[in-house]
PDB file of C-alpha atoms in Angstrom:
ATOM      1  CA  MET A 183       0.061  -0.111  -0.037  1.00 61.00           C
ATOM      2  CA  ARG A 184       1.351   3.442  -0.942  1.00 64.00           C
ATOM      3  CA  MET A 185       2.042   5.969   1.968  1.00 63.00           C
ATOM      4  CA  ARG A 186       2.339   9.581   0.381  1.00 56.00           C
ATOM      5  CA  ASN A 187       2.338  12.911   1.533  1.00 59.00           C
ATOM      6  CA  PRO A 188       3.723  15.231  -1.146  1.00 54.00           C
ATOM      7  CA  PRO A 189       6.001  17.205  -1.005  1.00 59.00           C
ATOM      8  CA  ALA A 190       7.332  15.432   1.855  1.00 73.00           C
ATOM      9  CA  GLY A 191       7.943  11.989   0.241  1.00 82.00           C
ATOM     10  CA  ALA A 192       6.510   8.654  -1.102  1.00 87.00           C
ATOM     11  CA  ALA A 193       6.821   5.270   0.262  1.00 90.00           C
ATOM     12  CA  ASP A 194       5.203   1.644  -0.043  1.00 91.00           C
ATOM     13  CA  LEU A 195       4.262  -0.207   3.014  1.00 94.00           C
ATOM     14  CA  VAL A 196       4.573  -4.030   2.426  1.00 95.00           C
ATOM     15  CA  VAL A 197       2.732  -6.288   4.655  1.00 96.00           C
ATOM     16  CA  ALA A 198       2.944 -10.054   4.753  1.00 96.00           C
ATOM     17  CA  PRO A 199      -0.046 -12.021   5.811  1.00 96.00           C
ATOM     18  CA  ASP A 200       1.615 -12.760   9.119  1.00 97.00           C
ATOM     19  CA  GLY A 201       1.895  -9.031  10.015  1.00 96.00           C
ATOM     20  CA  GLU A 202       5.640  -8.712   9.270  1.00 97.00           C
ATOM     21  CA  ALA A 203       6.035  -5.665   7.357  1.00 97.00           C
ATOM     22  CA  ALA A 204       8.554  -3.377   5.438  1.00 97.00           C
ATOM     23  CA  LEU A 205       8.512   0.227   4.596  1.00 95.00           C
ATOM     24  CA  VAL A 206      10.166   0.874   1.016  1.00 94.00           C
ATOM     25  CA  VAL A 207      11.035   4.563   1.003  1.00 93.00           C
ATOM     26  CA  ARG A 208      11.349   5.891  -2.557  1.00 90.00           C
ATOM     27  CA  THR A 209      11.597   9.894  -2.170  1.00 90.00           C
ATOM     28  CA  LEU A 210      12.198  11.539   1.100  1.00 92.00           C
ATOM     29  CA  ALA A 211      15.084  14.001   2.068  1.00 92.00           C
ATOM     30  CA  PRO A 212      17.753  12.326   4.188  1.00 93.00           C
ATOM     31  CA  ALA A 213      17.187  13.263   7.854  1.00 94.00           C
ATOM     32  CA  PRO A 214      19.041  16.194   9.151  1.00 95.00           C
ATOM     33  CA  GLU A 215      22.293  15.701  11.416  1.00 96.00           C
ATOM     34  CA  GLY A 216      21.024  14.721  14.743  1.00 97.00           C
ATOM     35  CA  LYS A 217      17.571  13.346  13.600  1.00 97.00           C
ATOM     36  CA  ASP A 218      16.003  10.040  12.458  1.00 97.00           C
ATOM     37  CA  TYR A 219      12.894   9.049  10.973  1.00 97.00           C
ATOM     38  CA  GLU A 220      10.933   7.067  13.136  1.00 98.00           C
ATOM     39  CA  ILE A 221       8.175   4.457  12.417  1.00 98.00           C
ATOM     40  CA  TRP A 222       5.118   4.033  14.482  1.00 98.00           C
ATOM     41  CA  VAL A 223       2.597   1.288  14.466  1.00 98.00           C
ATOM     42  CA  PHE A 224      -0.736   2.522  16.067  1.00 97.00           C
ATOM     43  CA  GLU A 225      -2.251  -0.089  18.264  1.00 95.00           C
ATOM     44  CA  SER A 226      -5.912   1.026  19.555  1.00 93.00           C
ATOM     45  CA  GLY A 227      -4.848   4.382  18.721  1.00 92.00           C
ATOM     46  CA  VAL A 228      -1.580   4.685  20.649  1.00 97.00           C
ATOM     47  CA  PRO A 229       1.547   4.835  18.710  1.00 98.00           C
ATOM     48  CA  GLN A 230       4.179   2.176  19.390  1.00 98.00           C
ATOM     49  CA  ARG A 231       7.644   2.379  18.303  1.00 98.00           C
ATOM     50  CA  ALA A 232       8.396   0.303  15.091  1.00 98.00           C
ATOM     51  CA  GLY A 233      11.762   1.068  13.822  1.00 98.00           C
ATOM     52  CA  LEU A 234      14.173   3.876  12.637  1.00 98.00           C
ATOM     53  CA  PHE A 235      15.774   5.086   9.575  1.00 97.00           C
ATOM     54  CA  GLU A 236      17.904   7.901   8.009  1.00 96.00           C
ATOM     55  CA  ARG A 237      17.250   8.019   4.183  1.00 93.00           C
ATOM     56  CA  PRO A 238      15.357   6.272   1.574  1.00 94.00           C
ATOM     57  CA  GLY A 239      15.652   2.700   1.241  1.00 95.00           C
ATOM     58  CA  VAL A 240      13.958  -0.462   2.826  1.00 96.00           C
ATOM     59  CA  ALA A 241      13.302  -0.505   6.733  1.00 96.00           C
ATOM     60  CA  LEU A 242      12.172  -3.670   8.257  1.00 97.00           C
ATOM     61  CA  LEU A 243       9.534  -2.903  10.923  1.00 98.00           C
ATOM     62  CA  GLU A 244      10.246  -4.267  14.552  1.00 98.00           C
ATOM     63  CA  ARG A 245       6.576  -4.571  15.210  1.00 97.00           C
ATOM     64  CA  ARG A 246       3.854  -6.604  13.166  1.00 97.00           C
ATOM     65  CA  VAL A 247       1.213  -4.728  11.548  1.00 97.00           C
ATOM     66  CA  GLU A 248      -2.441  -5.976  11.734  1.00 95.00           C
ATOM     67  CA  PRO A 249      -5.332  -5.038   9.780  1.00 94.00           C
ATOM     68  CA  GLY A 250      -7.174  -1.728  10.614  1.00 92.00           C
ATOM     69  CA  GLN A 251      -3.769  -0.318  12.160  1.00 96.00           C
ATOM     70  CA  MET A 252      -2.301   2.915  11.108  1.00 95.00           C
ATOM     71  CA  VAL A 253       1.557   3.143  10.405  1.00 96.00           C
ATOM     72  CA  ALA A 254       3.202   6.625  10.274  1.00 95.00           C
ATOM     73  CA  VAL A 255       6.554   8.244  10.215  1.00 96.00           C
ATOM     74  CA  THR A 256       7.719  11.012  12.041  1.00 96.00           C
ATOM     75  CA  LEU A 257      10.987  12.997  12.196  1.00 96.00           C
ATOM     76  CA  GLU A 258      12.593  12.592  15.725  1.00 98.00           C
ATOM     77  CA  ALA A 259      15.839  13.168  17.644  1.00 98.00           C
ATOM     78  CA  ASP A 260      18.693  10.746  16.597  1.00 97.00           C
ATOM     79  CA  GLY A 261      17.931   7.272  18.204  1.00 97.00           C
ATOM     80  CA  GLY A 262      14.149   7.830  18.490  1.00 97.00           C
ATOM     81  CA  VAL A 263      11.739   8.852  21.288  1.00 98.00           C
ATOM     82  CA  GLU A 264       9.097   7.231  23.444  1.00 97.00           C
ATOM     83  CA  ALA A 265       6.123   8.887  21.627  1.00 97.00           C
ATOM     84  CA  PRO A 266       5.942  11.111  18.377  1.00 98.00           C
ATOM     85  CA  THR A 267       6.873  14.523  18.934  1.00 97.00           C
ATOM     86  CA  GLY A 268       5.500  16.078  15.700  1.00 92.00           C
ATOM     87  CA  ALA A 269       2.913  15.407  12.889  1.00 93.00           C
ATOM     88  CA  PRO A 270       3.403  12.644  10.965  1.00 94.00           C
ATOM     89  CA  ILE A 271       5.288  13.022   7.571  1.00 92.00           C
ATOM     90  CA  LEU A 272       3.912   9.722   6.041  1.00 92.00           C
ATOM     91  CA  THR A 273       0.883   7.740   6.922  1.00 91.00           C
ATOM     92  CA  ALA A 274      -0.794   4.572   5.591  1.00 90.00           C
ATOM     93  CA  SER A 275      -3.684   2.499   6.964  1.00 88.00           C
ATOM     94  CA  VAL A 276      -3.852  -1.266   6.871  1.00 89.00           C
ATOM     95  CA  ALA A 277      -6.749  -2.673   5.131  1.00 82.00           C
TER      96      ALA A 277
END
């Protein structure tokens, strides 16, 4: 499924039947110095940390993704944070 938020960037979220997932980031500026992009899986509306990346490429999610959940990407401090601090850059809902 396609994640989009022009002009921020574009990515594809690939979810296997068992819930394992990868984010294929096609266009997105590299994270600024001292920052990482953080992936979140929303479980019952609560964001759960699911991985970090710095530039376009493939990022494997560290958390399974179930139907009905939302996946989002935010720009955070290097190493990630416990909860999102800003608006999502990319989002997708899993059917």
